XYZ file of C-alpha atoms in Angstrom:
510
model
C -64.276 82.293 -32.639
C -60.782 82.293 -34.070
C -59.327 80.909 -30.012
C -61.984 77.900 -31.101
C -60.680 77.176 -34.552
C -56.977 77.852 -33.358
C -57.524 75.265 -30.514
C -59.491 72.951 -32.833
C -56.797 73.498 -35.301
C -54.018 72.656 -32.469
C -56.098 69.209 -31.603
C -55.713 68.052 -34.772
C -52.304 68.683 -34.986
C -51.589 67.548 -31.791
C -53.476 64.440 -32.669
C -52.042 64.120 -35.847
C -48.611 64.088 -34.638
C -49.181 61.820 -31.837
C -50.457 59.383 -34.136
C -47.582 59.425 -36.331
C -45.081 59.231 -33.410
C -47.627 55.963 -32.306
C -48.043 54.340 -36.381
C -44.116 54.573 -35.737
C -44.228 52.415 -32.906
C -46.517 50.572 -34.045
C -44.315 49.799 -37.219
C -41.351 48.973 -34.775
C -43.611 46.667 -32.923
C -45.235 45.019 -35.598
C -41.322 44.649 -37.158
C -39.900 43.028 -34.023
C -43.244 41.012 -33.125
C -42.687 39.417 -36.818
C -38.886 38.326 -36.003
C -39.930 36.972 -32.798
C -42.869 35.009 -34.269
C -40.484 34.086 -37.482
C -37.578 32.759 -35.114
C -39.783 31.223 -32.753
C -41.902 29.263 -35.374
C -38.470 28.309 -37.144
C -36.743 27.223 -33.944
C -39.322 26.052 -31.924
C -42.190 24.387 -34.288
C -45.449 25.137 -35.045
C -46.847 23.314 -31.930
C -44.196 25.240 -29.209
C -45.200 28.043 -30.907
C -49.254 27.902 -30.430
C -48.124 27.227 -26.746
C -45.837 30.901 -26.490
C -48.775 32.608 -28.262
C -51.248 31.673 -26.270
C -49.568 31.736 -23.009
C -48.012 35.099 -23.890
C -51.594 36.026 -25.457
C -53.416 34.657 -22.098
C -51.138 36.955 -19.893
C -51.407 39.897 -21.975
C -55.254 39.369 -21.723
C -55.552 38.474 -18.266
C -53.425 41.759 -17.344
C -56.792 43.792 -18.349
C -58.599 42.371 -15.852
C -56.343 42.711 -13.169
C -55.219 46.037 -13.488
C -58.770 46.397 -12.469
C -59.841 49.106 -14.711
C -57.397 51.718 -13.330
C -55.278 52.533 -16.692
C -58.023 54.101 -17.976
C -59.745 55.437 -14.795
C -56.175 57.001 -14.434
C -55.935 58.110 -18.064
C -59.656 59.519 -17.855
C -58.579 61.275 -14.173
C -55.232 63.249 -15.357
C -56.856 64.414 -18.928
C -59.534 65.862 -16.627
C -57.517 67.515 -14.213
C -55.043 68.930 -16.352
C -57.770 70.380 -18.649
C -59.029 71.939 -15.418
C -55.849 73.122 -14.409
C -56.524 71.384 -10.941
C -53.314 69.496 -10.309
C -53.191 69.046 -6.907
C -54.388 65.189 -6.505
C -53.416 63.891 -9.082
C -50.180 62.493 -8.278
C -51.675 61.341 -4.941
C -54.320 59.127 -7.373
C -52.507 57.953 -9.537
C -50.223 56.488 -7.497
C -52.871 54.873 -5.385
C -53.955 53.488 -8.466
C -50.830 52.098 -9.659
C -50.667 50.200 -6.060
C -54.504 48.651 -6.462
C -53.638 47.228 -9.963
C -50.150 46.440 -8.788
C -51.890 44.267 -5.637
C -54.430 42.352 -7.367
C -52.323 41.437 -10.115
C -49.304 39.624 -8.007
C -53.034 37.996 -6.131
C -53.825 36.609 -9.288
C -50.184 35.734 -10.392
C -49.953 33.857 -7.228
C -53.437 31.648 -7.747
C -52.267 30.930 -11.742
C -49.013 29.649 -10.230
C -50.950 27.891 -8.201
C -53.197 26.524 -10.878
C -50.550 26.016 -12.821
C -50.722 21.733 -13.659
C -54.996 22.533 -14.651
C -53.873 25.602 -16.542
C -51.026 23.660 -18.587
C -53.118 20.680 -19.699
C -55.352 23.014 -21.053
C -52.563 24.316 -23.514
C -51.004 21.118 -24.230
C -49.465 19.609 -21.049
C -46.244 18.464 -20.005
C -43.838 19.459 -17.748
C -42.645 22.226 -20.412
C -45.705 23.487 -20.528
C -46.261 23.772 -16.545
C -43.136 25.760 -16.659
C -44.168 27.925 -19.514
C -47.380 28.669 -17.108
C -45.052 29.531 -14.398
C -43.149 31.951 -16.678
C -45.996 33.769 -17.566
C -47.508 34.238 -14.052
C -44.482 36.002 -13.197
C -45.081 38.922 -15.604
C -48.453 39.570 -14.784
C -47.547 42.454 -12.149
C -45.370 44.142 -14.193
C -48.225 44.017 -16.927
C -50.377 45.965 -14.916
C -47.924 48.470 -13.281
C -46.279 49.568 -16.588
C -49.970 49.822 -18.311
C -51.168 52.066 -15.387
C -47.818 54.783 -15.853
C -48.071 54.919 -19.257
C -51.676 55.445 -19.215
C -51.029 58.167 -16.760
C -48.225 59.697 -19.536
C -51.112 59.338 -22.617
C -53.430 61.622 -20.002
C -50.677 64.590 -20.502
C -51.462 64.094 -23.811
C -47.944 62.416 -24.657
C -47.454 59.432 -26.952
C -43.813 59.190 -27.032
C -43.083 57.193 -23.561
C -45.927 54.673 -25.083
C -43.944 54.908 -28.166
C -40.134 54.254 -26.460
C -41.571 51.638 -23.654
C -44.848 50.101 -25.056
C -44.040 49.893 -28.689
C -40.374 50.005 -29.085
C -39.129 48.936 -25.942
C -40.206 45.957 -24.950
C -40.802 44.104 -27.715
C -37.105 44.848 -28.609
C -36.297 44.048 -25.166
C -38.173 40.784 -25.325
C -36.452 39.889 -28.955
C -32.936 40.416 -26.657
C -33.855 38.395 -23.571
C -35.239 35.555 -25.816
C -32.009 35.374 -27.961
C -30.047 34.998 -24.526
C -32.122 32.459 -22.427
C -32.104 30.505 -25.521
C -28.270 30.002 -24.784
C -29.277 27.941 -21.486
C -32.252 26.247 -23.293
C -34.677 26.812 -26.569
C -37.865 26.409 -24.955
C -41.850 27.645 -24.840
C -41.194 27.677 -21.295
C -37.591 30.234 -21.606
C -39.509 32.179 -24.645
C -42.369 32.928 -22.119
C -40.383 34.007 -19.313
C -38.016 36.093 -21.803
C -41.813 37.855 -22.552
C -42.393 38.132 -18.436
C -38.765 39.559 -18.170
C -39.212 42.431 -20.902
C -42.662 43.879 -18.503
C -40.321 44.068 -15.855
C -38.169 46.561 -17.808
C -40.807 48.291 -18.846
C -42.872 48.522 -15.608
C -39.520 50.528 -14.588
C -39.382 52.409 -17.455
C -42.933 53.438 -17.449
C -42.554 54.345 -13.475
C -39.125 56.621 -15.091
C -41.290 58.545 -17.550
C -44.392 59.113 -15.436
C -42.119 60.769 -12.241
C -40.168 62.665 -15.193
C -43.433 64.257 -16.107
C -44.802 64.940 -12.485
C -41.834 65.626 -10.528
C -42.331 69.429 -9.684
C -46.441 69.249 -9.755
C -47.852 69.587 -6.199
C -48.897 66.993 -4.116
C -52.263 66.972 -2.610
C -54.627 64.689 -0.783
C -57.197 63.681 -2.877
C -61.221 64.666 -2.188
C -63.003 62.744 0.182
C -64.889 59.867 -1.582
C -62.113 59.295 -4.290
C -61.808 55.569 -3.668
C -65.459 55.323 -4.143
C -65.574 57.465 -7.437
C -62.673 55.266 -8.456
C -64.321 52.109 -7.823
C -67.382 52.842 -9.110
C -65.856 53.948 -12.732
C -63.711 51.540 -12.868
C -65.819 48.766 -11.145
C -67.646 47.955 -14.903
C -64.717 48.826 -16.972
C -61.888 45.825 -15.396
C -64.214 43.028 -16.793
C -64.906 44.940 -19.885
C -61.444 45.560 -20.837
C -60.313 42.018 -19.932
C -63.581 41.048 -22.080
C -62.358 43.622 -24.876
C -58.992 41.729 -25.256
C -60.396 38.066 -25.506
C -62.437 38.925 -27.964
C -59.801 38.944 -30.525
C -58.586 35.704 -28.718
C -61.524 33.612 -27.314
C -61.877 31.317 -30.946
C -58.384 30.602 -30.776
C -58.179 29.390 -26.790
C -61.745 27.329 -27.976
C -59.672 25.880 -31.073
C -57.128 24.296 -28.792
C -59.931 21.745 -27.571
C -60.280 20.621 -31.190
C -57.413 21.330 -32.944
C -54.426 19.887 -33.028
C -51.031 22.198 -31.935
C -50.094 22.461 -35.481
C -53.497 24.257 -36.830
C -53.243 26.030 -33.619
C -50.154 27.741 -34.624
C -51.597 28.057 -38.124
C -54.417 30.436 -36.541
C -52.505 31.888 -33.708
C -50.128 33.463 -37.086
C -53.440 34.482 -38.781
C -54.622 36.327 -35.956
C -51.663 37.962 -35.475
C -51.450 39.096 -39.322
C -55.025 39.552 -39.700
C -54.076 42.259 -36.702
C -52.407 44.237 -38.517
C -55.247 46.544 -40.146
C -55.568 47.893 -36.533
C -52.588 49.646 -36.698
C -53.734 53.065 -37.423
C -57.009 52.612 -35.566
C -54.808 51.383 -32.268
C -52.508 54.613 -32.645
C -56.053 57.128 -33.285
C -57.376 55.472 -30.150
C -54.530 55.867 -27.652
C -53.886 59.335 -28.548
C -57.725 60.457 -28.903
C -58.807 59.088 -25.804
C -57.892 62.226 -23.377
C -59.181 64.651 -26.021
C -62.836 62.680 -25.621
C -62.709 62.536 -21.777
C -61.379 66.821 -21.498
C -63.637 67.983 -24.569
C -66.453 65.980 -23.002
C -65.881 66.856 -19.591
C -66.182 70.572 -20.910
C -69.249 70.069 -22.793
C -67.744 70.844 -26.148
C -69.278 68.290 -27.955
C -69.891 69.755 -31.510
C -65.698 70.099 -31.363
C -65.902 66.044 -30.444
C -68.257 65.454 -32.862
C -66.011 67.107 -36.286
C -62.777 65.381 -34.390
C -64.776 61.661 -34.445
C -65.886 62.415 -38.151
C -62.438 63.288 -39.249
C -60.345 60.790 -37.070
C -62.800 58.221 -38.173
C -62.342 58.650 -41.950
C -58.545 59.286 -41.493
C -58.545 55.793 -39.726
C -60.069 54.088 -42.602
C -57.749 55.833 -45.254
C -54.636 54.922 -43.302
C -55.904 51.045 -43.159
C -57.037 50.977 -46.576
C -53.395 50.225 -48.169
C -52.762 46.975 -45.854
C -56.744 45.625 -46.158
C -55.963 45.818 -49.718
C -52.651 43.914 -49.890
C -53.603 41.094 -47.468
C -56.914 40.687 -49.412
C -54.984 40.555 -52.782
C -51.947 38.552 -51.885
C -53.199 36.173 -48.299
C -50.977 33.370 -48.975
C -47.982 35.659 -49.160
C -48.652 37.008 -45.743
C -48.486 33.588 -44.338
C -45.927 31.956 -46.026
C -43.631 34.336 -43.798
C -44.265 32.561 -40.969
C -43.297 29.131 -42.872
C -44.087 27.077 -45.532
C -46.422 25.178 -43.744
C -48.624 28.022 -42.363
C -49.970 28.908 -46.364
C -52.910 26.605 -45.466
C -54.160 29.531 -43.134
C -55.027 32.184 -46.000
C -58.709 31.186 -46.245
C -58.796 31.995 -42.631
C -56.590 34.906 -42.674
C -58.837 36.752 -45.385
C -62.031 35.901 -43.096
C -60.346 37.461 -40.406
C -59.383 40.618 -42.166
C -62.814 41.201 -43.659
C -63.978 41.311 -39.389
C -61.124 43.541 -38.797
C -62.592 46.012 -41.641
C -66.121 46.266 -39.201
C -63.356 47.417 -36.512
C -62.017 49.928 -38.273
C -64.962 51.424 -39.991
C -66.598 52.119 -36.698
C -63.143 54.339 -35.285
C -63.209 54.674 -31.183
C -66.615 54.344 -30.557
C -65.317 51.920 -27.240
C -62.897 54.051 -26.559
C -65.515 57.167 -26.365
C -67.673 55.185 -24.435
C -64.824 54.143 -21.778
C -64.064 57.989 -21.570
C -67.385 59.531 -21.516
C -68.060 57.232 -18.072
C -70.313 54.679 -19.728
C -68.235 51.632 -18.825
C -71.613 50.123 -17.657
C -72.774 50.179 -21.469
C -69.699 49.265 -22.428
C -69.202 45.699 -19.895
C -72.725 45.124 -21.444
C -71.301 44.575 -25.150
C -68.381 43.279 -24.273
C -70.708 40.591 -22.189
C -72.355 39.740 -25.403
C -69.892 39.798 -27.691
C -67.809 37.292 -25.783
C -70.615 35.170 -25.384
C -71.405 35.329 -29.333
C -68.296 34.556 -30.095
C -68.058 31.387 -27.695
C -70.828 30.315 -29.252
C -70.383 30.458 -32.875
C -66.751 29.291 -32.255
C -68.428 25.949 -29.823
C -70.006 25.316 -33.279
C -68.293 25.876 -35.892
C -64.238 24.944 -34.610
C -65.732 21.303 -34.604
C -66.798 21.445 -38.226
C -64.834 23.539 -39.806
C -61.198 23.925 -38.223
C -59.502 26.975 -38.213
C -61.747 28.453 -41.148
C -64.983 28.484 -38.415
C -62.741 29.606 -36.001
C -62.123 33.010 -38.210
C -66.144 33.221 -38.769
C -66.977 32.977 -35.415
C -64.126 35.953 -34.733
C -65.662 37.942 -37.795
C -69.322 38.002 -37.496
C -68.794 39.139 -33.700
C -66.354 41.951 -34.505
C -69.260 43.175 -36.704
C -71.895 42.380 -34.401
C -69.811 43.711 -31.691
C -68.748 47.011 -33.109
C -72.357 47.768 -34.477
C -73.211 47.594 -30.930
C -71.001 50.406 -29.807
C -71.835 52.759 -32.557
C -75.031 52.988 -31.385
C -74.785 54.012 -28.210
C -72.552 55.951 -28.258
C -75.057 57.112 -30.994
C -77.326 57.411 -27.674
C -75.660 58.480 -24.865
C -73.270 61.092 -26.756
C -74.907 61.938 -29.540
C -71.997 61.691 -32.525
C -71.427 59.356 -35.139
C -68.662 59.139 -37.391
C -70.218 59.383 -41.204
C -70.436 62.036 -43.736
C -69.997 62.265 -47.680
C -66.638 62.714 -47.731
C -65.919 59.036 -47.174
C -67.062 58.470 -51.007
C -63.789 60.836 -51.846
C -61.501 56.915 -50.483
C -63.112 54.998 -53.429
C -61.176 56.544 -56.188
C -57.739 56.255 -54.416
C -58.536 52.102 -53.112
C -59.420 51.857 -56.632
C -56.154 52.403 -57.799
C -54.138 51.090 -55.725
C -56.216 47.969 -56.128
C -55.097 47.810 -59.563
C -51.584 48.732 -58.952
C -51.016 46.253 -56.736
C -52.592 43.498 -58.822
C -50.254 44.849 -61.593
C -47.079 44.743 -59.435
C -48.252 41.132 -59.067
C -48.737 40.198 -62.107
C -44.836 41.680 -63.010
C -43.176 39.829 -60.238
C -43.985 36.398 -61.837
C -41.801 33.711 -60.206
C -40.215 36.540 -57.936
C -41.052 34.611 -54.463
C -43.535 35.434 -52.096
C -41.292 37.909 -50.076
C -40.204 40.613 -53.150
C -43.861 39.899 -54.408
C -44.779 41.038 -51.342
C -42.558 43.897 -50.931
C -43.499 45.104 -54.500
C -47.162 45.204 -53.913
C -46.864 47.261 -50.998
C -44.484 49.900 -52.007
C -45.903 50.319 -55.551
C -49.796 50.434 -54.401
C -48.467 52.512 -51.402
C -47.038 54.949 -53.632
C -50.179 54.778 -56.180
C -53.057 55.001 -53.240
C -50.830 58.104 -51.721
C -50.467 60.041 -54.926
C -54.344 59.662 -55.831
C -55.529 60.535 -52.174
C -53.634 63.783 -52.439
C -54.966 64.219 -55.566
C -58.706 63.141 -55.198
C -58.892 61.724 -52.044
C -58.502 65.130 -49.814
C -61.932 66.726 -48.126
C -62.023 70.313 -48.473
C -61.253 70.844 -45.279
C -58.101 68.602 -45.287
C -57.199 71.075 -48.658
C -57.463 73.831 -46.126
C -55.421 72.339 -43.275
C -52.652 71.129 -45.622
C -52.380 74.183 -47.423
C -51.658 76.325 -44.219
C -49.313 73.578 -42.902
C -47.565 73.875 -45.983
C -47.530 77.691 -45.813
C -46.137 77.266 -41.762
C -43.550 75.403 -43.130
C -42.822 78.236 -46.094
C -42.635 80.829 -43.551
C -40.492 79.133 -40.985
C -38.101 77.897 -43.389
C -37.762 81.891 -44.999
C -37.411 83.252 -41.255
C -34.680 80.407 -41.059
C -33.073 81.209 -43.954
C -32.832 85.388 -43.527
C-alpha cells in the first residue's frame, strides 16, 4: 500500500512538474506568438495578416492529418513499452513511423503545390498569395517529422524537448527568420515561408533529442503484425486529429467567403487570444497523456480515475485567472493587436465563454485517443466539424464575425459534452467531485480585485490597465486559493513538499 501511494505520489509530482516546465513554454510561446502577430499586423495590415494566419493556421492543421495518426500511435507505443520494461522494438517503430508520416506528408505537400492557384483564390488571390501557398507547402514535412520525435520524447515521460523545440524553439526561431527575409521583401508570402523554415529546424532538433534519449536502448525487430496494429489504431485517429484542429479554425476559413480581409484579421486575432485559456489545459494534456495509456494499459484505473479528478480541477484553477481578465477587460486584449482590431471584443468574449466548456471537461479526448478508442473519438470529431460548418454557413452571413464566434462556441460545448461521456462509457471516470465548490471563493476575489485595479488605472492606457489587472488579481486569486481554495488532500501534498524541502535544505546546510 505505501509502493501505491509513493508511486501515486511520484505521478503527481512528475506531472506537476512537467506541467510547469510546459505552462513555461507555453508562456514563451504565447510571448513570441504575440510579437509575431503584433509586428506582422503593424507591418503588414490587417488583410496580409488574415492571409499568414490562415495559411500558417491551414498548414499547422493539415499537418494532423498527414502525419497520419502516428504521433500519438507512437506516443501511446513507447509509454507502453517502457512501462513494460519491453524495449526492444521500440526504436525499430518508431522510426518506421516517423518515415510513414514523413512520406505522406511531402505526397500531400506536393498536390497543395500543385493546387496551389485554386488554393490561393480561396484566401484572397494574387500572385502574393500563390506564393504564400507555395511557402507553406514546403513546411508541411517537417510538420509531421518533428511532431512524431517529440511525441516519441513525451512517451519517456519528458516535457522539456517539447518545451526547448515545440514551445520555445521555433516560435523564436520563426520570430528570427521572419525579421531576416523581411530584409529581401515584407511579405505574407516571406512571413509564411519564414513559418515553413522554423519546422525545418525543429524537425532536426526533435530527430537530436529523440536519438539522445534512445541511443544505447536495443534494437529489435518489431512483432509480426505491427504495421497492421499500427494502422488499425491509427487508421481512425489521422482524420480525427486533423478534425480536432479545424475545429478551433473551421468558422474562420468559412468567414473568408463572407468577410472581407479586414474582419478576417479581426477574428483570426480573437481566436488567437480567445486561445489563450487553453494554456494550462494544453500543458495537463501533453504531459498526462502517457500516464493514461501505461496506467490503463495496467489496469489501474481507480489510480486514473483520482489523477483525472485532480488534474481536471487543477486545470480549471490554473485557467481561472486569464477567463477572468479577458471577460473583465475584452477590448484591452484586442487593442494589442491595433487600434482597429477593438471592434472584435464582442466576439472575443463569445469565444472565451466556448473555451470555458474546453477546459471544464480536462483530457477527456486525450483519454480517449490513449485508451484506443480513436473510433469514438473520429465519431465526435465528425460531428462536431459538421456542427460547426453549419451554424457558421448560417450565421457568418448574418452576423459577421460575432456568428462566426457562436458557431465556434456552441460546438466546443456540444463537442466536449460529447467526449465526457464516453469516456464516461468506455472507461468509466469522470472528472467531478465537491471540491470544485472550494474555486468559487478565490474567482470571487480576484474578480473584484481586478475590477478594482481597473477602476484605479483610470486614463492609464489599455496596456498598464492591462498589466495591472493581471498581476494584482493574480496575486489576490493566489493568496485566497492557498488560503481557501486547497482540497484536503492538496493540504496534505503541500505540506510534505514543504517538509522535503525543510529537510533537504537542513541536510544541505550541516
Amino acid at each position: 500500500m505505501s509502493d501505491m501511494g509513493s508511486r501515486s505520489s511520484g505521478d503527481y509530482a512528475r506531472i506537476l512538474s512537467g506541467t510547469a516546465a510546459n505552462v513555461a513554454g507555453i508562456g514563451c510561446a504565447a510571448v513570441a506568438i504575440l510579437v509575431v502577430q503584433v509586428l506582422m499586423t503593424r507591418t503588414l495590415g490587417r488583410e496580409e495578416f488574415g492571409v499568414v494566419t490562415v495559411l500558417t493556421q491551414a498548414a499547422f492543421v493539415v499537418s494532423f492529418a498527414t502525419r497520419s495518426g502516428m504521433d500519438m500511435a507512437v506516443l501511446r507505443t513507447v509509454a507502453i513499452h517502457v512501462g513494460e520494461n519491453e524495449i526492444g522494438p521500440v526504436r525499430s517503430l518508431v522510426a518506421r513511423a516517423t518515415a510513414i508520416a514523413g512520406a505522406v506528408s511531402a505526397f500531400v505537400a506536393v498536390l497543395v503545390a500543385l493546387a496551389a492557384e485554386p488554393i490561393s483564390s480561396l484566401v484572397g488571390g494574387g500572385a502574393a498569395t500563390h506564393r504564400a501557398v507555395l511557402a507553406a507547402a514546403v513546411g508541411l514535412p517537417f510538420l509531421a517529422t518533428a511532431n512524431v520525435w517529440l511525441a516519441a520524447t513525451r512517451g519517456l515521460k519528458l516535457m522539456r524537448y517539447t518545451l526547448y523545440v515545440f514551445w520555445a524553439g521555433q516560435n523564436a526561431v520563426w520570430i528570427l527568420l521572419t525579421l531576416l527575409l523581411w530584409l529581401v521583401e515584407a511579405s505574407a508570402a516571406t512571413s509564411v515561408l519564414a513559418y515553413s523554415l522554423s519546422w525545418a529546424w525543429a524537425a532536426g532538433a526533435a530527430w537530436w533529442s529523440w536519438r539522445r534519449e534512445a541511443a544505447r536502448w536495443p534494437t529489435a525487430r518489431p512483432a509480426r503484425g505491427w504495421l497492421e496494429d499500427l494502422l488499425r489504431y491509427s487508421g481512425p485517429r489521422a482524420p480525427a486529429a486533423f478534425l480536432a484542429q479545424m475545429l478551433f479554425w473551421i468558422d474562420l476559413f468559412v468567414l473568408t467567403q463572407f468577410a472581407g480581409g479586414a474582419d478576417v484579421g479581426v477574428y483570426s486575432a480573437a481566436l488567437r487570444a480567445g486561445q489563450v485559456v487553453m494554456l494550462f489545459l494544453t500543458s495537463v494534456n501533453m504531459m498526462f497523456a502517457p500516464f493514461v495509456a501505461d496506467l490503463y494499459n495496467r489496469g489501474e484505473r481507480e489510480h486514473l480515475d483520482r489523477l483525472y479528478k485532480t488534474l481536471t480541477r487543477w486545470i480549471l484553477a490554473g485557467t481561472l485567472p486569464v477567463f477572468l481578465l479577458i471577460a473583465l477587460a475584452p477590448e484591452a486584449v484586442m487593442r494589442i493587436f491595433g487600434r482597429g482590431f477593438a471592434v472584435g471584443t464582442t466576439a472575443l468574449l463569445i469565444l472565451t465563454a466556448g473555451q470555458l466548456a474546453n477546459i471544464a471537461t480536462g483530457s477527456a479526448g486525450f483519454i480517449l485517443v490513449m485508451v484506443g478508442r480513436t473510433g469514438w473519438d473520429l465519431v465526435v470529431y465528425a460531428c462536431s466539424v459538421a456542427l460547426d460548418i453549419a451554424l457558421a454557413l448560417w450565421l457568418c452571413p448574418r452576423y459577421g464575425i460575432e456568428g462566426a464566434a457562436v458557431a465556434n462556441a456552441v460546438t466546443l460545448v456540444a463537442s466536449n459534452c460529447a467526449r465526457l461521456l464516453a469516456v464516461r462509457r468506455f472507461v468509466a471516470i469522470q472528472p467531478y467531485d465537491h471540491t470544485y465548490a472550494r474555486l468559487a471563493g478565490p474567482a470571487l476575489l480576484c474578480g473584484l480585485a481586478m475590477w478594482g485595479a481597473d477602476a484605479l488605472a483610470g486614463d492609464a492606457g489599455y496596456l498598464p490597465d492591462l498589466v495591472g489587472m493581471g498581476v494584482v488579481g493574480g496575486a489576490v486569486y493566489a493568496a485566497a486559493y492557498l488560503a481557501i481554495g486547497l482540497s484536503p488532500q492538496e493540504r496534505r501534498g503541500a505540506a510534505a513538499l514543504w517538509a522535503r524541502a525543510r529537510d533537504r535544505s537542513a541536510r544541505s546546510m550541516g
